[in-house]
Coordinates of N, CA and C in Angstrom, one line a residue:
X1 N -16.9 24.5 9.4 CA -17.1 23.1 9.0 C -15.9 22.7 8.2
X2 N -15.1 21.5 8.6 CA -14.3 21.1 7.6 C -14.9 20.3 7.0
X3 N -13.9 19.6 6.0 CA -14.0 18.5 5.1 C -13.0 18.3 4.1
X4 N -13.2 16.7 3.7 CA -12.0 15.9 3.4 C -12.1 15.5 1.8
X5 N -10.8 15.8 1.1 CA -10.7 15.6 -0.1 C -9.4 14.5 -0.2
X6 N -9.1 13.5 -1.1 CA -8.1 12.7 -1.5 C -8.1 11.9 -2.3
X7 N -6.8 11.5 -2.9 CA -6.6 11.2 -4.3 C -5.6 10.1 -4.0
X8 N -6.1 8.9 -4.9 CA -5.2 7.5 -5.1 C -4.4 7.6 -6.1
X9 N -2.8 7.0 -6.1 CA -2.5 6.8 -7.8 C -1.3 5.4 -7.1
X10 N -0.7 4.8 -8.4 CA 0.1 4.4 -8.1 C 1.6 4.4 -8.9
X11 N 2.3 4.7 -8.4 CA 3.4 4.9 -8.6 C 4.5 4.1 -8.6
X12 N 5.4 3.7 -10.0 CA 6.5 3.1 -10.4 C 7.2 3.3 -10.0
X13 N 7.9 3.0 -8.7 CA 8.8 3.0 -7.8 C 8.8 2.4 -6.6
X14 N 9.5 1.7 -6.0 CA 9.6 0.9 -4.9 C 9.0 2.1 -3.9
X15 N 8.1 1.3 -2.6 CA 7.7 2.1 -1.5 C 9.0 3.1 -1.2
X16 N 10.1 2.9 -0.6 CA 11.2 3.1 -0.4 C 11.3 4.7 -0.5
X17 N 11.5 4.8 -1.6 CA 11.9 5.5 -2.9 C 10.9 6.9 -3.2
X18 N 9.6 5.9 -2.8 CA 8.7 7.1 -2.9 C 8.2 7.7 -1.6
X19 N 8.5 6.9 -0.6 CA 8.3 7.6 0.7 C 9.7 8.7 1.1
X20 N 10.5 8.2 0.6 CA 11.9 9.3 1.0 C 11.9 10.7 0.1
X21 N 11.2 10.4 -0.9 CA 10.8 11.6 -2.1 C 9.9 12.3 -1.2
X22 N 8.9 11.8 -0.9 CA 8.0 12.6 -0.5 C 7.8 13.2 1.2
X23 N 8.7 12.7 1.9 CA 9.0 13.1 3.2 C 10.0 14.1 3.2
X24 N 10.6 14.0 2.4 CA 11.9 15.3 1.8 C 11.0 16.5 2.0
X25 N 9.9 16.5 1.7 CA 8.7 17.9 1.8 C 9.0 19.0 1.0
X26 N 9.9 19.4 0.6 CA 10.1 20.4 -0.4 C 9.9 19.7 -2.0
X27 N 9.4 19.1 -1.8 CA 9.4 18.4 -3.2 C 8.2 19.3 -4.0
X28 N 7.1 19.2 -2.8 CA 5.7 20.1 -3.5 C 5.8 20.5 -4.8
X29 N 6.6 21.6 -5.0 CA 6.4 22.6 -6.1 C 6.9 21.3 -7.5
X30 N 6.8 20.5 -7.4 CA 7.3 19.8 -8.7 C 5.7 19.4 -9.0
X31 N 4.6 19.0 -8.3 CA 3.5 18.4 -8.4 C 1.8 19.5 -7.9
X32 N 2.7 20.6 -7.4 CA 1.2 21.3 -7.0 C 1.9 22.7 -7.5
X33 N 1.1 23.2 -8.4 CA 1.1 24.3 -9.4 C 0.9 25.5 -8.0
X34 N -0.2 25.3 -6.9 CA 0.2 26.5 -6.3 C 1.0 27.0 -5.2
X35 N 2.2 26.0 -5.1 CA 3.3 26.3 -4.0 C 4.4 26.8 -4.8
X36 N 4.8 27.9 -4.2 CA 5.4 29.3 -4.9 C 7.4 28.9 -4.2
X37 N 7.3 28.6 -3.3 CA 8.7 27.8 -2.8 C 7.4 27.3 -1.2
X38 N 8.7 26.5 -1.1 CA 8.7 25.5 0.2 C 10.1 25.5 0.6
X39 N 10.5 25.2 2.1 CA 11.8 25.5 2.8 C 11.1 24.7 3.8
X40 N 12.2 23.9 4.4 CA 12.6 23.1 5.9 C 12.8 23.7 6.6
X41 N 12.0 24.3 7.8 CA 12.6 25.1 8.9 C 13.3 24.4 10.1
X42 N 13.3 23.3 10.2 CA 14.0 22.3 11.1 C 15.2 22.2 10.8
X43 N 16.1 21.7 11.2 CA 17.4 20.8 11.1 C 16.9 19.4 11.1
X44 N 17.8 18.6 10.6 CA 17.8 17.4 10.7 C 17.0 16.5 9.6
X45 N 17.1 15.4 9.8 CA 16.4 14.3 8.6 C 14.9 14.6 9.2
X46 N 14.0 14.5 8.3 CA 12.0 14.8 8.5 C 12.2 13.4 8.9
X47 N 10.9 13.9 10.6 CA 10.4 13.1 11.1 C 9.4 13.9 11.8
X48 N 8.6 13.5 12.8 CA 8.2 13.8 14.0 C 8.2 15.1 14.1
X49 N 8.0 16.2 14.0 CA 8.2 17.9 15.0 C 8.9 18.2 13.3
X50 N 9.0 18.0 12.6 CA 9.7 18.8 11.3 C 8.7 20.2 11.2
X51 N 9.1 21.0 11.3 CA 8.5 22.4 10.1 C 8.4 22.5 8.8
X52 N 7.9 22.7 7.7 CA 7.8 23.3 6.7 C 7.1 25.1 6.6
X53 N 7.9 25.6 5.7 CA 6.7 26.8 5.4 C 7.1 27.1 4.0
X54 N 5.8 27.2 3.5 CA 5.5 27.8 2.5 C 4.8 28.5 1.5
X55 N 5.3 28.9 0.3 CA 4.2 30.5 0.1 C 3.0 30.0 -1.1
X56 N 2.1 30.1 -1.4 CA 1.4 29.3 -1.8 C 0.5 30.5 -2.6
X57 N 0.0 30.2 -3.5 CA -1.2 30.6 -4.6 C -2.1 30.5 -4.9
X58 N -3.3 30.7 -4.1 CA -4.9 30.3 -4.4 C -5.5 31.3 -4.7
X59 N -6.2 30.8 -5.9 CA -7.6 32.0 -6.6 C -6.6 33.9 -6.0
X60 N -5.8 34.1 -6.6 CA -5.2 34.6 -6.9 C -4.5 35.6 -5.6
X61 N -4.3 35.1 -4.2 CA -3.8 35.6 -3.0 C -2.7 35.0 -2.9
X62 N -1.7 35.2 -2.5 CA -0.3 34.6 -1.9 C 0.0 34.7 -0.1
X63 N 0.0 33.8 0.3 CA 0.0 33.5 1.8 C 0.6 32.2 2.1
X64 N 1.4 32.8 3.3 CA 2.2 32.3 4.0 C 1.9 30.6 4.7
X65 N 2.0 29.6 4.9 CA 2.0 28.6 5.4 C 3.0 27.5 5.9
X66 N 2.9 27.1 7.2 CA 3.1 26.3 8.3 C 2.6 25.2 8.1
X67 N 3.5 24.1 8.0 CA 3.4 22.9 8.6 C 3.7 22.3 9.1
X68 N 3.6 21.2 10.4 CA 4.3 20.5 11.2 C 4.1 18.9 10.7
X69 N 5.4 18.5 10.6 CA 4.5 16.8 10.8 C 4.4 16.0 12.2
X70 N 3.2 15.4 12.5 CA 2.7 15.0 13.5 C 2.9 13.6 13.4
X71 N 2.8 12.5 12.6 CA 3.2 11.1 12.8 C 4.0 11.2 11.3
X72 N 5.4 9.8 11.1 CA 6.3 9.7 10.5 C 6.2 8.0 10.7
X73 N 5.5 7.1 9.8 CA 6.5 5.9 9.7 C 6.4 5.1 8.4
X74 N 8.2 5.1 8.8 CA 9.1 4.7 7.3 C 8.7 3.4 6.9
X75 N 8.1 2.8 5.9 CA 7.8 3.9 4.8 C 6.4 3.8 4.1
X76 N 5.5 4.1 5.7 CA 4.1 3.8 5.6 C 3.4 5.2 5.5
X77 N 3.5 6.0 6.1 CA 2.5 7.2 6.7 C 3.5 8.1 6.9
X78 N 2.6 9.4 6.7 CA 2.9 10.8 6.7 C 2.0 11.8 7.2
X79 N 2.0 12.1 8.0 CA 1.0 12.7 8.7 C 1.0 14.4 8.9
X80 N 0.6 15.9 8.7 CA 1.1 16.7 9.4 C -0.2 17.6 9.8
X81 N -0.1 18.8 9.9 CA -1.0 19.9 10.2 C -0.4 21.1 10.4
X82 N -1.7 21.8 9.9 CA -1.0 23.4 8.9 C -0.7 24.2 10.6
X83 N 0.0 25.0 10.8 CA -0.1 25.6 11.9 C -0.2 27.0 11.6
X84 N -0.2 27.6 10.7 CA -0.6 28.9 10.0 C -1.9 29.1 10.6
X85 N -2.4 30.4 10.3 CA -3.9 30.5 10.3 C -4.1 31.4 9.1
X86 N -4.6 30.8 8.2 CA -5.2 31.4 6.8 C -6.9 31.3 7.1
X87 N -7.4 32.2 5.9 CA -8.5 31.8 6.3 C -9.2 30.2 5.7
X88 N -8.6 29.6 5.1 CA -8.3 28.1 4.9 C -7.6 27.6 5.3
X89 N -7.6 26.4 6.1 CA -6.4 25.5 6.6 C -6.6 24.2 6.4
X90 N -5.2 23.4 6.2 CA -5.2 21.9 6.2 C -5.0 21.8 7.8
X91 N -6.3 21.3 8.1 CA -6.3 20.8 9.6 C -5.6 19.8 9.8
X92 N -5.4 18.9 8.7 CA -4.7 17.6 9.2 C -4.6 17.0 7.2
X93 N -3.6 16.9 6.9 CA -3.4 15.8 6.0 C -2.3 14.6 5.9
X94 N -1.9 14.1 4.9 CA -1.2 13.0 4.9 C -1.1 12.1 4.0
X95 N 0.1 11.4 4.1 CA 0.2 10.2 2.5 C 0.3 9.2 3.3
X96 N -0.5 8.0 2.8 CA -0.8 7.0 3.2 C -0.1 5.8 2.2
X97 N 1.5 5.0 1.8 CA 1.9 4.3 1.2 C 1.8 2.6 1.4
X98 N 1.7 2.1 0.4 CA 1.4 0.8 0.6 C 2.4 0.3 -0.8
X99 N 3.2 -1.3 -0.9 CA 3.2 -1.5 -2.0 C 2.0 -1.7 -3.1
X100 N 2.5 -1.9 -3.7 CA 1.6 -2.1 -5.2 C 2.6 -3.0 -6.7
X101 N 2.5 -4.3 -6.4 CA 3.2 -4.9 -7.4 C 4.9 -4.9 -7.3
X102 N 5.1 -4.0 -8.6 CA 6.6 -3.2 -7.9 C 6.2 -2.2 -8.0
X103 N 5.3 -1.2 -7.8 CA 5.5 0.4 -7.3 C 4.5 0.0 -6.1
X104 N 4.0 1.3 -5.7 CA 3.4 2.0 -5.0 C 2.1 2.4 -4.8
X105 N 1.2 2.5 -4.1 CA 0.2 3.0 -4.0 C 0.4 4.2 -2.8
X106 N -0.4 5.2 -3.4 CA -0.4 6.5 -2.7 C -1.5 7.2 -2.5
X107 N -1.4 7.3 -1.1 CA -3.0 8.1 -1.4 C -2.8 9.6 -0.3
X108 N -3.2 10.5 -0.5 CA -2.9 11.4 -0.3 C -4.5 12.2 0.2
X109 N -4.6 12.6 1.3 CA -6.1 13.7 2.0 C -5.3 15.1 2.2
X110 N -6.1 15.8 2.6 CA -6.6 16.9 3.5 C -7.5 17.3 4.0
X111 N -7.8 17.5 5.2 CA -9.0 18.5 5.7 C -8.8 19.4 6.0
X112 N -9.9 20.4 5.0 CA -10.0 21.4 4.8 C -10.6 22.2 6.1
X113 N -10.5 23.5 6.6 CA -11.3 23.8 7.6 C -11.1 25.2 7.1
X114 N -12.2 26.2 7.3 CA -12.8 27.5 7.1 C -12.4 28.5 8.7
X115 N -11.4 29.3 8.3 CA -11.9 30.3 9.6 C -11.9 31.5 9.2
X116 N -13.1 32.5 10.1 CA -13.5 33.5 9.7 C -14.1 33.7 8.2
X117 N -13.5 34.3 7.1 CA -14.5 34.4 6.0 C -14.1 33.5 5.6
X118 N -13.1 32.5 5.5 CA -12.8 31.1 5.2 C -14.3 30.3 5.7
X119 N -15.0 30.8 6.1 CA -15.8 29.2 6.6 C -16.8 29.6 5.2
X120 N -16.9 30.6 5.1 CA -18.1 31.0 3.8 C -17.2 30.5 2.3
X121 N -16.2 30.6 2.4 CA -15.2 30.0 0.9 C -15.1 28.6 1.5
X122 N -15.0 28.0 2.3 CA -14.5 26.9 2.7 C -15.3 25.4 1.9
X123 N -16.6 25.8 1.7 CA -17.3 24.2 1.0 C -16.7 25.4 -0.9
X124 N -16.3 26.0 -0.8 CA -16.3 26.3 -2.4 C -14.6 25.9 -2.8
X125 N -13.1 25.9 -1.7 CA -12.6 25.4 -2.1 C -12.2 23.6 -1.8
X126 N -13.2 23.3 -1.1 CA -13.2 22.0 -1.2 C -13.8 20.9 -2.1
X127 N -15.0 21.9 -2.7 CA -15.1 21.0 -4.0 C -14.7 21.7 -4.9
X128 N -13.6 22.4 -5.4 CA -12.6 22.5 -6.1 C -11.3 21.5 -6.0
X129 N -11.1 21.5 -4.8 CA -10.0 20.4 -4.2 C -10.2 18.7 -4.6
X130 N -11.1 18.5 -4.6 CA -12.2 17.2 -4.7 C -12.2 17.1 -6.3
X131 N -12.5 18.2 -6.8 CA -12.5 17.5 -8.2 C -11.1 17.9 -8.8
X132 N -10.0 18.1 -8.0 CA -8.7 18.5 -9.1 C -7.8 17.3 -8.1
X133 N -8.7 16.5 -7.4 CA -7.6 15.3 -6.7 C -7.2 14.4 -7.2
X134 N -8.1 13.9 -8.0 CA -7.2 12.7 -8.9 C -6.4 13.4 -10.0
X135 N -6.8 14.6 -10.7 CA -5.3 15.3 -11.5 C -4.1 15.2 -10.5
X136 N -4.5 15.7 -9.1 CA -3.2 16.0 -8.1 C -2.7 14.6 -7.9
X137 N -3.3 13.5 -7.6 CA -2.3 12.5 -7.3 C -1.8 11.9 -9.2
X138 N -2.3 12.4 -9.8 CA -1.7 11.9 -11.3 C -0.2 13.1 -11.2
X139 N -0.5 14.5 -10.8 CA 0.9 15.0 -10.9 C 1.9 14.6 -9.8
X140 N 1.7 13.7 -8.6 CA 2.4 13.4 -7.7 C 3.0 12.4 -8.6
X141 N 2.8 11.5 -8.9 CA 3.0 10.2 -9.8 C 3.9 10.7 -10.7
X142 N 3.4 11.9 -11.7 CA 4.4 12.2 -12.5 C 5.5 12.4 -12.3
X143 N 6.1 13.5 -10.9 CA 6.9 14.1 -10.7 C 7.9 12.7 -9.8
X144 N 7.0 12.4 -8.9 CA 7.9 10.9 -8.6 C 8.4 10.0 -9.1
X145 N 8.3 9.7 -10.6 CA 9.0 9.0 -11.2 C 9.5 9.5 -12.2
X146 N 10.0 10.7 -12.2 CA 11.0 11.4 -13.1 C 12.4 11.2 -12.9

């Protein structure tokens, strides 16, 4: 069973600005406490087929993760999916930008999906995810306008 957690904020800074921050993809570890590093396995400027992988910290395991991004447009949408197999995966997430006055509005999901003993943790880290999403898009905010 999956299911979908996401968080709105908005952010003091031109769309611009905050979509090029955030398609950079290694930025993570500035705003999510459990990404341990993140690295670009692609070449080239993020778009379309980019890779990420990175090592990550939940309820006290460290595991490896894959991501691809799947749709890219500047400087609306962000789209990817985890290609890892953990026993939790982001099936599909993404930042959704819009202006907002002069900053930004950002809204940011995931779907969550369970495999193997992951389906039995799966509704327990999702509403963990769910209630730490509006903190999470408050630390995206922070770190974006530093």
């Amino acid at each position: 069973m999956a299911g979908r957690f996401e968080g709105t904020v908005v952010i003091n800074r031109p769309v611009e600005e905050v979509f090029e921050y955030l398609a950079a993809g290694v930025n993570d570890r500035d705003f999510s406490p459990r990404v341990q590093e993140i690295v670009k396995k692609t070449d080239g400027p993020p778009g379309v087929g980019t890779i990420f992988v990175s090592t990550v910290k939940d309820a006290g395991m460290t595991t490896k993760r894959e991501f691809e991004i799947t749709e890219f447009e500047v400087p609306r949408k962000i789209r990817w999916a985890e290609r890892s197999k953990n026993s939790i995966t982001a099936k599909e997430g993404g930042y959704d930008l819009e202006p907002s006055g002069a900053g930004t509005k950002v809204t940011i999901f995931n779907v969550l999906e369970g495999h193997g003993i992951g389906k039995l943790i799966a509704p327990l880290a999702l509403r963990a995810a769910r209630k730490d999403a509006p903190a999470f898009a408050q630390r995206i905010k922070a770190a974006a306008e530093r």
